[in-house]
mmCIF file of C-alpha atoms and ligand atoms in Angstrom:
data_model
loop_
_atom_site.group_PDB
_atom_site.id
_atom_site.type_symbol
_atom_site.label_atom_id
_atom_site.label_comp_id
_atom_site.label_asym_id
_atom_site.label_seq_id
_atom_site.Cartn_x
_atom_site.Cartn_y
_atom_site.Cartn_z
ATOM 1 C CA MET F 1 0.000 0.000 0.000
ATOM 2 C CA PRO F 2 1.319 3.477 -0.790
ATOM 3 C CA ILE F 3 1.944 5.657 2.240
ATOM 4 C CA ASP F 4 0.706 9.131 3.041
ATOM 5 C CA PRO F 5 3.921 11.209 3.038
ATOM 6 C CA THR F 6 2.374 13.932 5.165
ATOM 7 C CA LEU F 7 2.137 11.620 8.192
ATOM 8 C CA PRO F 8 4.793 11.963 10.903
ATOM 9 C CA TYR F 9 7.824 9.653 10.787
ATOM 10 C CA ASP F 10 7.001 6.119 11.953
ATOM 11 C CA ASP F 11 10.037 4.636 13.691
ATOM 12 C CA GLN F 12 8.592 1.129 13.240
ATOM 13 C CA ASN F 13 8.997 1.273 9.444
ATOM 14 C CA ILE F 14 11.118 -1.459 7.892
ATOM 15 C CA PHE F 15 14.083 0.781 7.033
ATOM 16 C CA ALA F 16 14.183 2.214 10.560
ATOM 17 C CA LYS F 17 14.455 -1.401 11.764
ATOM 18 C CA ILE F 18 17.267 -2.060 9.266
ATOM 19 C CA LEU F 19 19.098 1.059 10.492
ATOM 20 C CA ARG F 20 18.793 -0.154 14.104
ATOM 21 C CA GLY F 21 20.083 -3.599 13.096
ATOM 22 C CA GLU F 22 16.802 -5.295 14.054
ATOM 23 C CA ILE F 23 16.390 -6.656 10.499
ATOM 24 C CA PRO F 24 19.304 -7.818 8.323
ATOM 25 C CA CYS F 25 20.230 -6.307 4.995
ATOM 26 C CA LYS F 26 22.814 -6.942 2.282
ATOM 27 C CA LYS F 27 24.868 -3.823 2.956
ATOM 28 C CA VAL F 28 26.946 -2.251 0.180
ATOM 29 C CA PHE F 29 27.919 1.058 1.820
ATOM 30 C CA GLU F 30 27.683 2.879 5.131
ATOM 31 C CA ASP F 31 28.972 6.186 6.450
ATOM 32 C CA ASP F 32 27.859 8.645 9.134
ATOM 33 C CA CYS F 33 24.824 9.824 7.198
ATOM 34 C CA ALA F 34 23.775 7.048 4.826
ATOM 35 C CA LEU F 35 23.294 3.320 4.432
ATOM 36 C CA ALA F 36 23.023 1.452 1.115
ATOM 37 C CA PHE F 37 21.797 -2.110 0.692
ATOM 38 C CA HIS F 38 20.392 -4.414 -1.962
ATOM 39 C CA ASP F 39 16.654 -4.280 -2.537
ATOM 40 C CA ILE F 40 14.945 -7.459 -1.304
ATOM 41 C CA ASN F 41 12.925 -7.690 -4.537
ATOM 42 C CA PRO F 42 15.289 -6.473 -7.271
ATOM 43 C CA GLN F 43 13.769 -4.905 -10.392
ATOM 44 C CA ALA F 44 17.079 -4.838 -12.322
ATOM 45 C CA PRO F 45 20.373 -6.810 -12.192
ATOM 46 C CA THR F 46 21.620 -4.113 -9.817
ATOM 47 C CA HIS F 47 18.993 -2.624 -7.518
ATOM 48 C CA VAL F 48 20.333 -0.876 -4.453
ATOM 49 C CA LEU F 49 18.568 1.416 -1.999
ATOM 50 C CA VAL F 50 20.349 4.363 -0.409
ATOM 51 C CA ILE F 51 18.779 5.821 2.719
ATOM 52 C CA PRO F 52 19.757 8.687 4.992
ATOM 53 C CA LYS F 53 20.288 7.751 8.628
ATOM 54 C CA GLY F 54 18.087 10.631 9.756
ATOM 55 C CA ALA F 55 14.363 10.139 10.300
ATOM 56 C CA TYR F 56 12.897 11.542 7.076
ATOM 57 C CA VAL F 57 9.690 10.225 5.506
ATOM 58 C CA SER F 58 10.357 11.331 1.948
ATOM 59 C CA TRP F 59 12.339 13.580 -0.361
ATOM 60 C CA ASP F 60 9.837 16.307 0.498
ATOM 61 C CA ASP F 61 10.484 15.898 4.232
ATOM 62 C CA PHE F 62 14.264 15.654 3.717
ATOM 63 C CA SER F 63 14.582 18.649 1.427
ATOM 64 C CA THR F 64 12.508 20.725 3.868
ATOM 65 C CA LYS F 65 14.040 19.707 7.194
ATOM 66 C CA ALA F 66 17.540 18.272 6.702
ATOM 67 C CA SER F 67 20.611 20.449 7.165
ATOM 68 C CA ASP F 68 22.670 21.507 4.165
ATOM 69 C CA ALA F 69 25.427 19.184 5.395
ATOM 70 C CA GLU F 70 23.069 16.190 5.593
ATOM 71 C CA ILE F 71 21.749 16.865 2.107
ATOM 72 C CA ALA F 72 25.225 17.273 0.640
ATOM 73 C CA GLU F 73 26.501 14.115 2.335
ATOM 74 C CA PHE F 74 23.505 12.090 1.200
ATOM 75 C CA VAL F 75 23.782 13.209 -2.421
ATOM 76 C CA ARG F 76 27.503 12.394 -2.355
ATOM 77 C CA ALA F 77 26.752 8.976 -0.842
ATOM 78 C CA VAL F 78 24.366 8.123 -3.689
ATOM 79 C CA GLY F 79 27.034 9.028 -6.239
ATOM 80 C CA GLN F 80 29.721 7.129 -4.336
ATOM 81 C CA VAL F 81 27.591 3.971 -4.182
ATOM 82 C CA ALA F 82 26.862 4.106 -7.918
ATOM 83 C CA ARG F 83 30.575 4.565 -8.665
ATOM 84 C CA ALA F 84 31.508 1.688 -6.351
ATOM 85 C CA LEU F 85 28.965 -0.542 -8.114
ATOM 86 C CA GLY F 86 30.675 0.199 -11.453
ATOM 87 C CA LEU F 87 27.600 1.880 -12.885
ATOM 88 C CA VAL F 88 28.996 5.185 -14.128
ATOM 89 C CA GLU F 89 30.377 3.947 -17.435
ATOM 90 C CA PRO F 90 27.354 1.807 -18.473
ATOM 91 C CA GLY F 91 24.887 4.231 -16.900
ATOM 92 C CA TYR F 92 22.215 3.883 -14.266
ATOM 93 C CA ARG F 93 18.921 5.307 -13.061
ATOM 94 C CA LEU F 94 18.006 7.004 -9.782
ATOM 95 C CA LEU F 95 14.430 6.950 -8.540
ATOM 96 C CA ALA F 96 12.781 8.312 -5.435
ATOM 97 C CA ASN F 97 9.093 7.661 -4.941
ATOM 98 C CA ILE F 98 7.261 10.300 -2.941
ATOM 99 C CA GLY F 99 3.742 9.672 -1.749
ATOM 100 C CA MET F 100 0.593 8.159 -3.133
ATOM 101 C CA ASP F 101 0.830 8.792 -6.883
ATOM 102 C CA SER F 102 4.368 7.389 -6.997
ATOM 103 C CA HIS F 103 3.350 4.386 -4.893
ATOM 104 C CA GLN F 104 5.952 4.961 -2.164
ATOM 105 C CA GLU F 105 5.638 1.955 0.149
ATOM 106 C CA VAL F 106 8.275 2.477 2.824
ATOM 107 C CA PRO F 107 7.917 5.734 4.769
ATOM 108 C CA HIS F 108 11.654 6.397 5.149
ATOM 109 C CA LEU F 109 13.332 8.322 2.313
ATOM 110 C CA HIS F 110 15.131 6.016 -0.082
ATOM 111 C CA VAL F 111 16.736 6.480 -3.452
ATOM 112 C CA HIS F 112 16.662 3.457 -5.739
ATOM 113 C CA ILE F 113 19.747 2.846 -7.894
ATOM 114 C CA PHE F 114 18.975 0.660 -10.906
ATOM 115 C CA GLY F 115 21.568 -0.622 -13.345
ATOM 116 C CA GLY F 116 23.164 -3.600 -15.019
ATOM 117 C CA LYS F 117 21.114 -3.589 -18.231
ATOM 118 C CA PRO F 118 19.465 -1.098 -20.601
ATOM 119 C CA LEU F 119 16.618 0.214 -18.494
ATOM 120 C CA GLY F 120 14.084 1.135 -21.160
ATOM 121 C CA PRO F 121 11.675 4.050 -21.045
ATOM 122 C CA MET F 122 11.578 6.264 -17.994
ATOM 123 C CA LEU F 123 7.932 5.563 -17.135
ATOM 124 C CA MET F 124 5.398 2.881 -17.965
ATOM 125 C CA ARG F 125 3.302 4.026 -20.927
HETATM 126 P P1 5GP B 1 9.121 2.212 -2.676
HETATM 127 O O1 5GP B 1 7.972 1.677 -3.454
HETATM 128 O O2 5GP B 1 8.722 2.670 -1.287
HETATM 129 O O3 5GP B 1 9.874 3.297 -3.438
HETATM 130 O O4 5GP B 1 10.173 1.037 -2.559
HETATM 131 C C1 5GP B 1 10.360 0.269 -1.426
HETATM 132 C C2 5GP B 1 11.372 -0.773 -1.776
HETATM 133 O O5 5GP B 1 11.812 -1.382 -0.584
HETATM 134 C C3 5GP B 1 10.853 -1.886 -2.682
HETATM 135 O O6 5GP B 1 11.634 -1.951 -3.862
HETATM 136 C C4 5GP B 1 10.978 -3.139 -1.826
HETATM 137 O O7 5GP B 1 11.352 -4.295 -2.563
HETATM 138 C C5 5GP B 1 12.041 -2.737 -0.820
HETATM 139 N N1 5GP B 1 11.928 -3.426 0.472
HETATM 140 C C6 5GP B 1 10.812 -3.570 1.217
HETATM 141 N N2 5GP B 1 11.086 -4.227 2.353
HETATM 142 C C7 5GP B 1 12.417 -4.498 2.324
HETATM 143 C C8 5GP B 1 13.287 -5.164 3.235
HETATM 144 O O8 5GP B 1 12.900 -5.644 4.295
HETATM 145 N N3 5GP B 1 14.593 -5.251 2.879
HETATM 146 C C9 5GP B 1 15.057 -4.720 1.698
HETATM 147 N N4 5GP B 1 16.360 -4.874 1.453
HETATM 148 N N5 5GP B 1 14.261 -4.088 0.826
HETATM 149 C C10 5GP B 1 12.947 -3.980 1.139
#
């Protein structure tokens, strides 16, 4: 079910549990501000999620409330993960779902990194 991104942060969401180590993940990167791990249900040969460690529901919440330093570090982390995965030369796609129309399911900001094959059109037609 898509989530309502205007609701307050729910610290029982699945990514909050991953951040607390209560649920395992296949980690690919971690620093002070971000964690990256393989998606449990990959939609491409490479499908990694990058999440900030701060409690932000969505890109809207993050871009409104996070500090400039948090935003800069998170954006750099996404780029660093994609480079480390070898995706720069072949190319890759970033996706962040925000709210109902995008069908965001997990109410903790995450950026999807897709790669490993030609990814086709940007949106379903
Ligand atoms: P959304 O639709 O919110 O943008 O994407 C949520 C993503 O989280 C989905 O691609 C889904 O497969 C992934 N996901 C949901 N639960 C888990 C989990 O417990 N572990 C991992 N690694 N990914 C999850």
